[in-house]
Every structure is written in structure tokens, then in C-alpha cells.
C-alpha positions as semicolon CSV with decimal commas, in nm:
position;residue;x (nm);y (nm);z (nm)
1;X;-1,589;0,061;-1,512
2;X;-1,621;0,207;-1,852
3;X;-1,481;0,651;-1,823
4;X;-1,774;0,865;-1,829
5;X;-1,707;1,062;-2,203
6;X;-1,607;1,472;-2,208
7;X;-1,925;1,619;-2,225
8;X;-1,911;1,750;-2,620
9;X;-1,891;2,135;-2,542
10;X;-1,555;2,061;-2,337
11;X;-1,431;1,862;-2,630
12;X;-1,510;2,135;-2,884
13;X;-1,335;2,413;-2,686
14;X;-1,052;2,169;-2,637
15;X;-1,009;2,137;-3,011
16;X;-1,082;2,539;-3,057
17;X;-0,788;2,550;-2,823
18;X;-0,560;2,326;-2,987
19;X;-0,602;2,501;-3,363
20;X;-0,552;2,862;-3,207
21;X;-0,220;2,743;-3,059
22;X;0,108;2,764;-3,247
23;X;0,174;2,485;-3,448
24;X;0,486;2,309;-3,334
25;X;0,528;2,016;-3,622
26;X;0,840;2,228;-3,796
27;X;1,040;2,142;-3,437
28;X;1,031;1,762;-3,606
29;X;1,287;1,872;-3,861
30;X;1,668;1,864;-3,685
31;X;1,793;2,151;-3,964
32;X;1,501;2,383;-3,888
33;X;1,575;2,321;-3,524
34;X;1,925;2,432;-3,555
35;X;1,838;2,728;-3,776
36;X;1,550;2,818;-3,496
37;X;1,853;2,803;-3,180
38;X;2,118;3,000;-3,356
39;X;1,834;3,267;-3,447
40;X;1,749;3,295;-3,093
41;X;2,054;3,336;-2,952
42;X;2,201;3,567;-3,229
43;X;1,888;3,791;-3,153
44;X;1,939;3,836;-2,793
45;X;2,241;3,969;-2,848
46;X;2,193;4,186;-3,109
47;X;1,860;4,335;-2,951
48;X;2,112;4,399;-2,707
49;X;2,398;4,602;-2,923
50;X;2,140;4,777;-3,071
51;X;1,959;4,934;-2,792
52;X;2,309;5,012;-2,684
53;X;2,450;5,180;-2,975
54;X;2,201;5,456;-2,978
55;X;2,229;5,510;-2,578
56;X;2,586;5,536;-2,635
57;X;2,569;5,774;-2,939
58;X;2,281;5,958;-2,746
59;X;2,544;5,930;-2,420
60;X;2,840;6,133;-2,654
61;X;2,603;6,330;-2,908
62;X;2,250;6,423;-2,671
63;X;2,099;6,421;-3,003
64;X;1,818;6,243;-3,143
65;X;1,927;6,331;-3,511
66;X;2,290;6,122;-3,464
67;X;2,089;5,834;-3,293
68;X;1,868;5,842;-3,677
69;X;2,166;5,890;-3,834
70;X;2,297;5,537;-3,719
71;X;1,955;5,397;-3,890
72;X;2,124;5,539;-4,248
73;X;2,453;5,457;-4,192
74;X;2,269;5,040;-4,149
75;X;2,059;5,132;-4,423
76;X;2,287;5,209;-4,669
77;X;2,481;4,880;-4,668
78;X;2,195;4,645;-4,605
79;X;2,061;4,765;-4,933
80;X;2,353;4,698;-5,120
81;X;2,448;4,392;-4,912
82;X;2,098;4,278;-4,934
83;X;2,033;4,277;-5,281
84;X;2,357;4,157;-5,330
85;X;2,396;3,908;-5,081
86;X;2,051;3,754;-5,196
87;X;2,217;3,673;-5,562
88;X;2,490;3,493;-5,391
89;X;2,289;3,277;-5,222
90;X;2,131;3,157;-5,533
91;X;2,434;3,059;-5,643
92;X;2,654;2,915;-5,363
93;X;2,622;2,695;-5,091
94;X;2,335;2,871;-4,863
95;X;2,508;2,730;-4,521
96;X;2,872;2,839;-4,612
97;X;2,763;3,213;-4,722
98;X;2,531;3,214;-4,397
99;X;2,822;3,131;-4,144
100;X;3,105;3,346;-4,332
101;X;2,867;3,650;-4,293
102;X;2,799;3,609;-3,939
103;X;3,181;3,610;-3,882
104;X;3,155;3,932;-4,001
105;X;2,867;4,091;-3,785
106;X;3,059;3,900;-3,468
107;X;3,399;4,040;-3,546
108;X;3,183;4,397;-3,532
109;X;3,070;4,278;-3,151
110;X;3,420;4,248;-3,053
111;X;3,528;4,565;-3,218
112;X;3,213;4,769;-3,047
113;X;3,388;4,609;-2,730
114;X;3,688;4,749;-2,799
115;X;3,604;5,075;-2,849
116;X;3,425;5,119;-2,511
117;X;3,697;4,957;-2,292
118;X;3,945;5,170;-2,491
119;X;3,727;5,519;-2,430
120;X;3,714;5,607;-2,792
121;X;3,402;5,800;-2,730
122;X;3,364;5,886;-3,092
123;X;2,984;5,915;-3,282
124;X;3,162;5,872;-3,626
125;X;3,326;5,543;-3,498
126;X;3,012;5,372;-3,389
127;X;2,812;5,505;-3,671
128;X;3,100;5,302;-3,926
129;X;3,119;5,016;-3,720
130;X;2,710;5,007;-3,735
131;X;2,761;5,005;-4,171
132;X;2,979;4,700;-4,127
133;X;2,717;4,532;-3,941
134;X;2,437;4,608;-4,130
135;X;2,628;4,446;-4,424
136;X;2,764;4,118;-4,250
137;X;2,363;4,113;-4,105
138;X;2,204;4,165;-4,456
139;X;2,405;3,886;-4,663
140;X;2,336;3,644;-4,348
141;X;1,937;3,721;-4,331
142;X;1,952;3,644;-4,717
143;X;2,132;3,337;-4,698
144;X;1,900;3,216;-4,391
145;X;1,543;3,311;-4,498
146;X;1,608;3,128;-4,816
147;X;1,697;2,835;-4,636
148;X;1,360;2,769;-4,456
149;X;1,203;2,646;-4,778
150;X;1,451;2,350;-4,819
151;X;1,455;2,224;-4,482
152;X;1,042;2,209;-4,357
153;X;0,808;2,071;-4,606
154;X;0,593;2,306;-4,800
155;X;0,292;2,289;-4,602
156;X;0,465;2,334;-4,285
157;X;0,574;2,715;-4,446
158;X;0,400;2,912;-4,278
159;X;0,439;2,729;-3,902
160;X;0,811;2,739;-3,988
161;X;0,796;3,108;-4,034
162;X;0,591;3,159;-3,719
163;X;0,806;2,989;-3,507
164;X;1,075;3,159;-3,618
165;X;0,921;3,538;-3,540
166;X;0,783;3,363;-3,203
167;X;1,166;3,281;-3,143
168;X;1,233;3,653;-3,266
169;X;1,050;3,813;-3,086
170;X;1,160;3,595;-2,700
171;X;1,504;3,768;-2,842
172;X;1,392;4,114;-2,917
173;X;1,210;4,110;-2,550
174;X;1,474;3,928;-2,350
175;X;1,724;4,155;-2,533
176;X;1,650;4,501;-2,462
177;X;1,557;4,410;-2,095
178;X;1,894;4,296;-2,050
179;X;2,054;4,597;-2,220
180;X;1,837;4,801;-1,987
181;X;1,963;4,608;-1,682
182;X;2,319;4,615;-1,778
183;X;2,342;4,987;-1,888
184;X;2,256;5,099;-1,527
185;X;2,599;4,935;-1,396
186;X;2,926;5,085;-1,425
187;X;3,120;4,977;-1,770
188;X;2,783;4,911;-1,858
189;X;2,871;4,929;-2,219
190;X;3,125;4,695;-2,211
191;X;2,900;4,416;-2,034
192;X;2,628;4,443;-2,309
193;X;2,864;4,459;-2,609
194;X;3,071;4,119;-2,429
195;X;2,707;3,954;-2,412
196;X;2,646;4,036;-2,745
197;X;3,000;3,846;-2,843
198;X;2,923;3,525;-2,621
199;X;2,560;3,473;-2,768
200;X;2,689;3,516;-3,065
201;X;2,940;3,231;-3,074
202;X;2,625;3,021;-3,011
203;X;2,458;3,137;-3,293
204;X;2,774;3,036;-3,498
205;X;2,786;2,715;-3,401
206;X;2,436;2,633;-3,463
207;X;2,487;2,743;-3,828
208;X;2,809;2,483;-3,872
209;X;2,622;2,248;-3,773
210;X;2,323;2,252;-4,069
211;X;2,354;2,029;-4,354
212;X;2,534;2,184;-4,708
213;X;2,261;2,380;-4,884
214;X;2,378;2,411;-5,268
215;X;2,126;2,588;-5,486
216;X;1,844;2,382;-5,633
217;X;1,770;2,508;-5,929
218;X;1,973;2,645;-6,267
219;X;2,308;2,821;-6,236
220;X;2,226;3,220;-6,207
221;X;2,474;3,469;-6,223
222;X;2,561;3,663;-5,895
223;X;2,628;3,971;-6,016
224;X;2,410;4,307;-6,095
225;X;2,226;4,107;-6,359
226;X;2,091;3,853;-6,155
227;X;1,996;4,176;-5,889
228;X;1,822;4,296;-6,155
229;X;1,641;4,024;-6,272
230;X;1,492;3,941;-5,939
231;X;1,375;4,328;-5,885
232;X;1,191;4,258;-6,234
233;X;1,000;3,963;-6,081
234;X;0,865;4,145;-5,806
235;X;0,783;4,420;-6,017
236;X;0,582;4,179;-6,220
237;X;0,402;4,071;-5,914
238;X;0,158;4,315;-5,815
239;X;0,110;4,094;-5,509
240;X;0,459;4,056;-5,365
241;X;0,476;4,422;-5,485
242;X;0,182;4,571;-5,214
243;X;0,340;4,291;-4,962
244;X;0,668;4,480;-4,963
245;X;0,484;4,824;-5,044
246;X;0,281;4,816;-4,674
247;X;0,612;4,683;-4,515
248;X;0,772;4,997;-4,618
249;X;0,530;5,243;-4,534
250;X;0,493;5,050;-4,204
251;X;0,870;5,078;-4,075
252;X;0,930;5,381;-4,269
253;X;0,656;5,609;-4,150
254;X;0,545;5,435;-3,795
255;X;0,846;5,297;-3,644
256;X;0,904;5,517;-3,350
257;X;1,240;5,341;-3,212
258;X;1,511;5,603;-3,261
259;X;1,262;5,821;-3,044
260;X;1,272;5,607;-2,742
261;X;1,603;5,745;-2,590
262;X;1,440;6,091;-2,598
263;X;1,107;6,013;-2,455
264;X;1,299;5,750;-2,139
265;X;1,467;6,039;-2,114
266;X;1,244;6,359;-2,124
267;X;0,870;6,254;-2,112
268;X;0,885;5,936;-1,926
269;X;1,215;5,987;-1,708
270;X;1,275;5,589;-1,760
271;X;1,210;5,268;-1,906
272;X;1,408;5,259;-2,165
273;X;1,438;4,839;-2,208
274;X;1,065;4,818;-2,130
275;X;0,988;5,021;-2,409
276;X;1,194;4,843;-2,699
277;X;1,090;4,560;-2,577
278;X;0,676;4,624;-2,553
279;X;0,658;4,586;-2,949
280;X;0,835;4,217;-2,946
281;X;0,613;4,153;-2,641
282;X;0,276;4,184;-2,828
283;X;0,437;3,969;-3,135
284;X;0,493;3,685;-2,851
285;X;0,177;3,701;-2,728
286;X;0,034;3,683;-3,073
287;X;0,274;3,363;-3,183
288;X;0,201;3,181;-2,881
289;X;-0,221;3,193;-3,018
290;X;-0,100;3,189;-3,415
291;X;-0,241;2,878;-3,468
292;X;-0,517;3,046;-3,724
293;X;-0,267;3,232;-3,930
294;X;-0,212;2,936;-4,168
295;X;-0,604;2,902;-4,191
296;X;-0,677;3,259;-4,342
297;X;-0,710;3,259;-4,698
298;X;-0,713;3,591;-4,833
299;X;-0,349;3,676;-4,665
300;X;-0,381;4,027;-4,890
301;X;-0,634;4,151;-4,712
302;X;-0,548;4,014;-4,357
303;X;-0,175;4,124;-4,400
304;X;-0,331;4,520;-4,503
305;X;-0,552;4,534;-4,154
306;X;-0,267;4,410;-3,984
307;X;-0,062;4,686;-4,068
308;X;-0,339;4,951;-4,031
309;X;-0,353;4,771;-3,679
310;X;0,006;4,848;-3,638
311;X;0,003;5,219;-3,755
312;X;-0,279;5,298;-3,531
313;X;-0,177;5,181;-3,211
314;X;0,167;5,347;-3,250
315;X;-0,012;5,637;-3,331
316;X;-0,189;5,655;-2,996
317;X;0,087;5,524;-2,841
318;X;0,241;5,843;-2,925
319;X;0,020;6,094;-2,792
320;X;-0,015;5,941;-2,432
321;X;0,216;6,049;-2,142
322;X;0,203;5,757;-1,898
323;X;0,462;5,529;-2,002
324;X;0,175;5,215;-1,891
325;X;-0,021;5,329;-2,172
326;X;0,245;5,360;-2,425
327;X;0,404;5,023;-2,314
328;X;0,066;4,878;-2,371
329;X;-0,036;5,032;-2,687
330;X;0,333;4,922;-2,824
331;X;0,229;4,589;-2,682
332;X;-0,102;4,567;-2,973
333;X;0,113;4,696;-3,207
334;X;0,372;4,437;-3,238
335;X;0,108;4,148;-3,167
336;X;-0,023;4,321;-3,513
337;X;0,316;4,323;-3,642
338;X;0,370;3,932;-3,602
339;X;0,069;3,866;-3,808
340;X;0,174;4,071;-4,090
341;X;0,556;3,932;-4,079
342;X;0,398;3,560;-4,088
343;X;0,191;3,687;-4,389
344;X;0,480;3,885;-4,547
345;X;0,736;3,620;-4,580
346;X;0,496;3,352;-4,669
347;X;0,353;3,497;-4,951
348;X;0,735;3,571;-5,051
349;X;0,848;3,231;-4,978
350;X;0,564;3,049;-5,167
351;X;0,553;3,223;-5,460
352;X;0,880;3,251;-5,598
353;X;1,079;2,878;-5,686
354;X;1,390;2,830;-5,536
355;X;1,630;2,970;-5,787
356;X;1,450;3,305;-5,707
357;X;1,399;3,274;-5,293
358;X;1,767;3,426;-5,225
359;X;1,711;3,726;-5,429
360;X;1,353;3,763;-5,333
361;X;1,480;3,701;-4,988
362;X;1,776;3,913;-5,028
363;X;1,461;4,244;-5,096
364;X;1,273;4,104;-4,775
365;X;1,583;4,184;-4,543
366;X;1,614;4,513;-4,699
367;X;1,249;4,613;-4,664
368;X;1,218;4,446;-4,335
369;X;1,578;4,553;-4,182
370;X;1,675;4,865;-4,355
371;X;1,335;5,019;-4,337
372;X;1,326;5,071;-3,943
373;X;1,675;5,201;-4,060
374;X;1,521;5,463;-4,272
375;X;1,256;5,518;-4,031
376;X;1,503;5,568;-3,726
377;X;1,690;5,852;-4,019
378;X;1,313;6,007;-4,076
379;X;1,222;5,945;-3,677
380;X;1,526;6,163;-3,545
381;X;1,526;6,441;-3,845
382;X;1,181;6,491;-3,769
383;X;1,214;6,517;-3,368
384;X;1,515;6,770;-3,430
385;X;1,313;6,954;-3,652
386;X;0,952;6,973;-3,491
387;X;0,848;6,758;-3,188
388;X;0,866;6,447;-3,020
389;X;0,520;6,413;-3,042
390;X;0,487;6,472;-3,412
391;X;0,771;6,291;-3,503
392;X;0,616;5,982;-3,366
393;X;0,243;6,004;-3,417
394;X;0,210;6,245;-3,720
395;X;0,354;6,005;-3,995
396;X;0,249;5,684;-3,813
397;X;-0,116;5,867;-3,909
398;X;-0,033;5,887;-4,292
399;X;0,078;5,543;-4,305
400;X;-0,314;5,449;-4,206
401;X;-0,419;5,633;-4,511
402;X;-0,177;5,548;-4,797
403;X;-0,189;5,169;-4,687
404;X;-0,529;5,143;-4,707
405;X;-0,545;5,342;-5,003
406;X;-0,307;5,107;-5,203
407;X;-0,469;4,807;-5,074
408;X;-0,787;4,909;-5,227
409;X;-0,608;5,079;-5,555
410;X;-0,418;4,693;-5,616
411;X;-0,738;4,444;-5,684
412;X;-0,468;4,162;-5,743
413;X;-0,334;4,214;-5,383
414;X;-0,642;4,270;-5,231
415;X;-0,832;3,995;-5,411
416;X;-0,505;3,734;-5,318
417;X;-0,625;3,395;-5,183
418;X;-0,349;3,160;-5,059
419;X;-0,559;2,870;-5,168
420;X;-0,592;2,975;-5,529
421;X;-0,379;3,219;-5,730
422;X;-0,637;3,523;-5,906
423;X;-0,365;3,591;-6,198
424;X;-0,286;3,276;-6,342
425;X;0,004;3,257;-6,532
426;X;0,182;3,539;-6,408
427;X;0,286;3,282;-6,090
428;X;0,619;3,061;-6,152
429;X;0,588;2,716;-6,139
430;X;0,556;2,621;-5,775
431;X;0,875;2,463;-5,595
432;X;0,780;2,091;-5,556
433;X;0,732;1,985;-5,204
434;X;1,021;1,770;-5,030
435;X;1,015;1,381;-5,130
436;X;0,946;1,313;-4,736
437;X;0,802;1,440;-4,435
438;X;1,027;1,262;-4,191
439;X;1,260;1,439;-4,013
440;X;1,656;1,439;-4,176
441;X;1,930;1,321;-3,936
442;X;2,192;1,578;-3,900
443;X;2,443;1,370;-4,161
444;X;2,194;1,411;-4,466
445;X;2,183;1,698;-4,704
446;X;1,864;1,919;-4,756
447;X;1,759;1,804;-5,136
């Protein structure tokens, strides 16, 4: 008996269904799979140290300002370490530079450890111990982000990098939700520093086991030259220019995090996990229906209401006093967030050729990782120095207006099509694609 055929409407939301969905092809691809595990699990455990270092500074100090001190303190050395880092990894063997690093930021777990089950019970302490980190964190993300590009085909980019902030984002939900659970036990400091060790050993091993990475392209110098040089490509770029230009006036001005131990504490008398973990939420939610990210052409102009998204709903998150509401506005603001990431690094990974992607890289984890840094520093000054309230909805409201004033001041940017390039011959010679699809057995280098 021949089936009776779908009825065509069924079929066509099928397929609607399927293309909204995240695209799962870069699994195919052993490397990427490796890189995708040990990102995971290293972000679990760091979402967890660093909802715990500013409880415990906010446990010694009861001050918002030393909790947005720690964000300087990270900032300071992921710039350097950033910048720096990214010329390395232009140069050397991208898998070597990316494991000796995180030996670095794991030897800080242990010592964060240390100092709780010794009762040191000094701000000045954690806030150095945080500086190491951010520089052992900064030269990793450099090394790592420019590894992406060698291991999935081109075309398979911008799933990669989806994936990857899906991934990101399980670890910045799971992460503060089991800080929150383990700070309300005795030694509760201790437990979430000792899961931040044992996670991180995971992470490790999933990084020695990637193929060697040597650079691809011409011998560069790694010193403040070649820094240099790839700070004068992006300011050649007015594109990549606005892409890290929103970034920054997005974590800088509307990233309300160093406020959270204040408002658990004094407007919403709890919830602290719940509430760093609402913005990685929303960016779940969002990656799990991504599957149309890839699709949108004009990323300059999806990446700028994405942000505007962002700014707004932190905005009203900010003015509301049932911790439901704020948890859900949070919620739309990182599912905002994970769209504008996607866009962010794609653009950056696309456009530059691979002798380039470590440096260019190296500016993405500074922009991306010391700019909630700076915006924690600008977060707690401001709470010290006017109001909660302010602090956290005031600037979110000027970052609105002077992103969507640059977006329309920047034609290049706003005119950007991923499909065709509006300035030709300011755009490098694109990085050729991979001379297969098929996945790479564990055994064979990345070319």
C-alpha cells in the first residue's frame, strides 16, 4: 500500500523548522569537537570563580566599588596579554601557546583555593590573583579563537562560532547556578574554587589532544611591531572598526554584573546565581533557534539592532523591583547578545587572512573580555557614587543613543553585506577554504 504523502503545509513548516534550528555540521570535524568540550568545561568553572570572587570580595569589603575594582585589576592585563598574546599566536604553534596559557589560569584556581582554606581574607590578594588570570585567560582566548578558522571549513564559520557561544553560554548558566548552590554551604568558597580546578583539568586535556596548529601564513614578528600593525588594520577597516566600536559601548556602558551582589543583596534579598545566569539563559535560547543567523546578509545592520536590543532590555531590567521581571528582561538581553557575538566574530574571522586572525583575535578578547571588566570598574564607581538604580540603567540608556548614532554616522558598516564586500580593495585577500570537507582523524594536522 503506497504512504499517503505529508500534506505540503506540514512539509513546509517542517523545513521552516529545520533552517531556524542550529546548524550542527561543524560537530563533523573531530578538532572542532575537542576545541567545543574543553570550552565547555573550562566555562563552567570559571562562571563559577567568577561569581565567587566578587561574593567573596563583597563578603570582606561590603563594597560595590572593590567588587568593580576586580573588573580593572582583569582589565588591565587582558589588554596587554591580549594584544600581546594575539601576536604570538601568529607566530607559534596555536595548540602549544593555547595549553601553556591555560596552565596558567588553572594554577590561579588552585591558588584562589588556597587562600580560602588558609583564611587569608585579604581584598588585595584576590584582586592580584584576578590580574594573573585575566592574563593566562587573554593569551588562551587569542590562541583559541584563531584556531576555529583552520579546523571547520569556511562556510561552516559562522555555525562553528554559534556552537561555540551555544556551548558558552550552557557554561555561563550551569556555572553561576552552581556557584549559587555551593556558596550557601559551609566552606562554600572552597567547594566552588575546587570545582573550578577539576573542570578545569578537563578543559586541559581536551586542548592536548588537538592536532599542532603552526601559523599558515608568512613569518610576523611577535613583538610591539606586529601589535601595532594589526591595530593599523582594524583601523583601516571602518567595518571591523564599528563591530568592535558597539561591542565596547555595549559591555562598557550596559553591563550591569558587578551590581548584582548589591541588588541579591539589598533590592531583591536573593538570587544571586539566577541572576548571572538569566543573560547566558536568553543566549541559549537564542542558539538553540540560530539557524537564520548565517542567512542574514547585511550582518552591519543586524549586529547594530542587536545591541540596541541588548541596551534596552538591561535598561528596563534595571528599573523593575521584582526580581521575575529583571530575570526575564536579562533573559532578552543575552538572547540579543548571542546574535551580536555570532555576528561580531564572524565578520572578524572572515575578513582578516590567517597571518592576521591571532592579532585580530588577540583585540576581540580584549573588547569582548576586558570590556565587562571596565564596565564592572564604571558599574561599582557609579553605584558608590550615586545609585543602584542609575548605575545600572542610566548608562545602559546612552549606549542606545551613541550606538545607533555611529551606526548611521559609518555608511561602510551600515551598508556591510556578508555576501559582497561595499569597499573593494580595502579587504585582504580572502583565506582560501580547506582542500576538504571531510572530517580529519585526530592523527592529522590542521593545514
Amino acid at each position: 500500500m503506497t504512504p499517503t504523502p505529508a500534506p505540503k503545509a506540514s512539509r513546509g513548516i517542517g523545513a521552516r523548522i529545520r533552517r531556524a534550528a542550529v546548524d550542527t555540521r561543524p560537530f563533523a570535524v573531530p578538532a572542532y569537537r575537542r576545541v567545543l568540550v574543553g570550552q565547555g568545561a573550562s566555562l563552567v568553572g570559571t562562571m563559577v570563580t567568577e561569581v565567587t570572587v566578587p561574593v567573596q570580595i563583597y563578603s570582606i569589603t561590603h563594597s560595590s566599588f572593590y567588587v568593580g575594582l576586580a573588573g580593572l585589576f582583569g582589565f588591565v592585563p587582558i589588554v596587554v596579554f591580549g594584544l600581546y598574546g594575539g601576536a604570538v599566536a601568529d607566530r607559534v604553534d596555536r595548540r602549544r601557546l593555547c595549553l601553556w596559557s591555560s596552565l596558567v589560569t588553572w594554577a590561579v584556581t588552585i591558588a584562589l583555593l588556597a587562600q580560602t582554606l588558609l583564611h587569608a581574607r585579604s581584598e588585595f590578594l584576590l584582586l592580584g590573583l584576578v590580574a594573573v588570570q585575566g592574563a593566562g585567560f587573554a593569551t588562551a582566548s587569542s590562541a583559541r579563537g584563531a584556531i576555529i578558522p583552520r579546523i571547520v571549513p569556511h562556510e561552516l564559520i559562522p555555525a562553528a562560532n554559534t556552537l561555540s557561544f551555544t556551548v558558552g553560554n550552557i557554561g555561563q548558566i550551569a556555572g553561576p547556578l552552581v556557584a549559587g548552590v555551593l556558596l550557601t554551604l559551609p566552606h562554600g568558597f572552597a567547594y566552588a574554587y575546587g570545582a573550578d580546578a577539576i573542570l578545569f583539568t578537563l578543559s586541559l586535556y581536551s586542548t592536548w589532544r588537538l592536532p599542532p596548529i603552526p601559523p599558515a601564513g608568512a613569518a610576523t614578528g611577535t613583538g610591539i611591531g606586529a601589535v601595532f600593525e594589526g591595530l593599523r588594520f582594524i583601523g583601516g577597516s571602518p567595518v571591523l572598526l564599528m563591530s568592535f566600536a558597539v561591542d565596547i559601548a555595549a559591555m562598557v556602558l550596559a553591563m550591569p554584573n558587578a551590581l548584582f551582589p548589591e541588588a541579591a543583596a539589598t533590592r531583591f534579598h536573593g538570587g544571586i546565581g539566577v541572576l548571572y545566569s538569566a543573560v547566558a539563559i536568553g543566549s541559549l535560547l537564542a542558539g538553540l533557534c540560530s539557524g537564520w543567523i548565517a542567512r542574514v546578509r547585511r550582518q552591519g545592520v543586524a549586529l547594530t539592532l542587536a545591541v540596541v536590543a541588548w541596551a534596552s532590555a538591561i535598561t528596563l531590567a534595571g528599573f523593575t523591583r521584582a526580581l521575575w521581571l529583571a530575570v526575564a528582561l536579562l533573559v532578552l538581553a543575552g538572547a540579543a547578545d548571542l546574535v551580536s557575538a555570532v555576528y561580531r566574530q564572524t565578520i572578524l574571522q572572515t575578513w582578516a587572512p590567517d597571518e592576521m586572525r591571532g592579532r585580530m583575535q588577540g583585540v576581540f578578547t580584549v573588547v569582548v573580555a576586558g570590556g565587562p571588566r571596565l564596565g564592572d570598574l564604571r558599574a561599582g564607581a557609579m553605584a558608590s557614587a550615586t545609585t543602584l538604580g542609575i548605575a545600572w540603567s542610566g548608562s545602559a540608556m546612552l549606549c542606545v543613543v551613541l550606538v545607533i548614532v555611529g551606526a548611521l554616522a559609518v555608511r561602510p558598516f551600515r551598508q556591510y553585506d556578508a555576501h559582497h564586500d561595499p569597499t573593494p580593495g580595502k579587504r585582504p585577500p580572502p583565506t582560501p577554504d580547506p582542500p576538504t570537507t571531510r572530517p580529519r582523524s585526530p592523527a592529522e594536522p590542521a593545514r
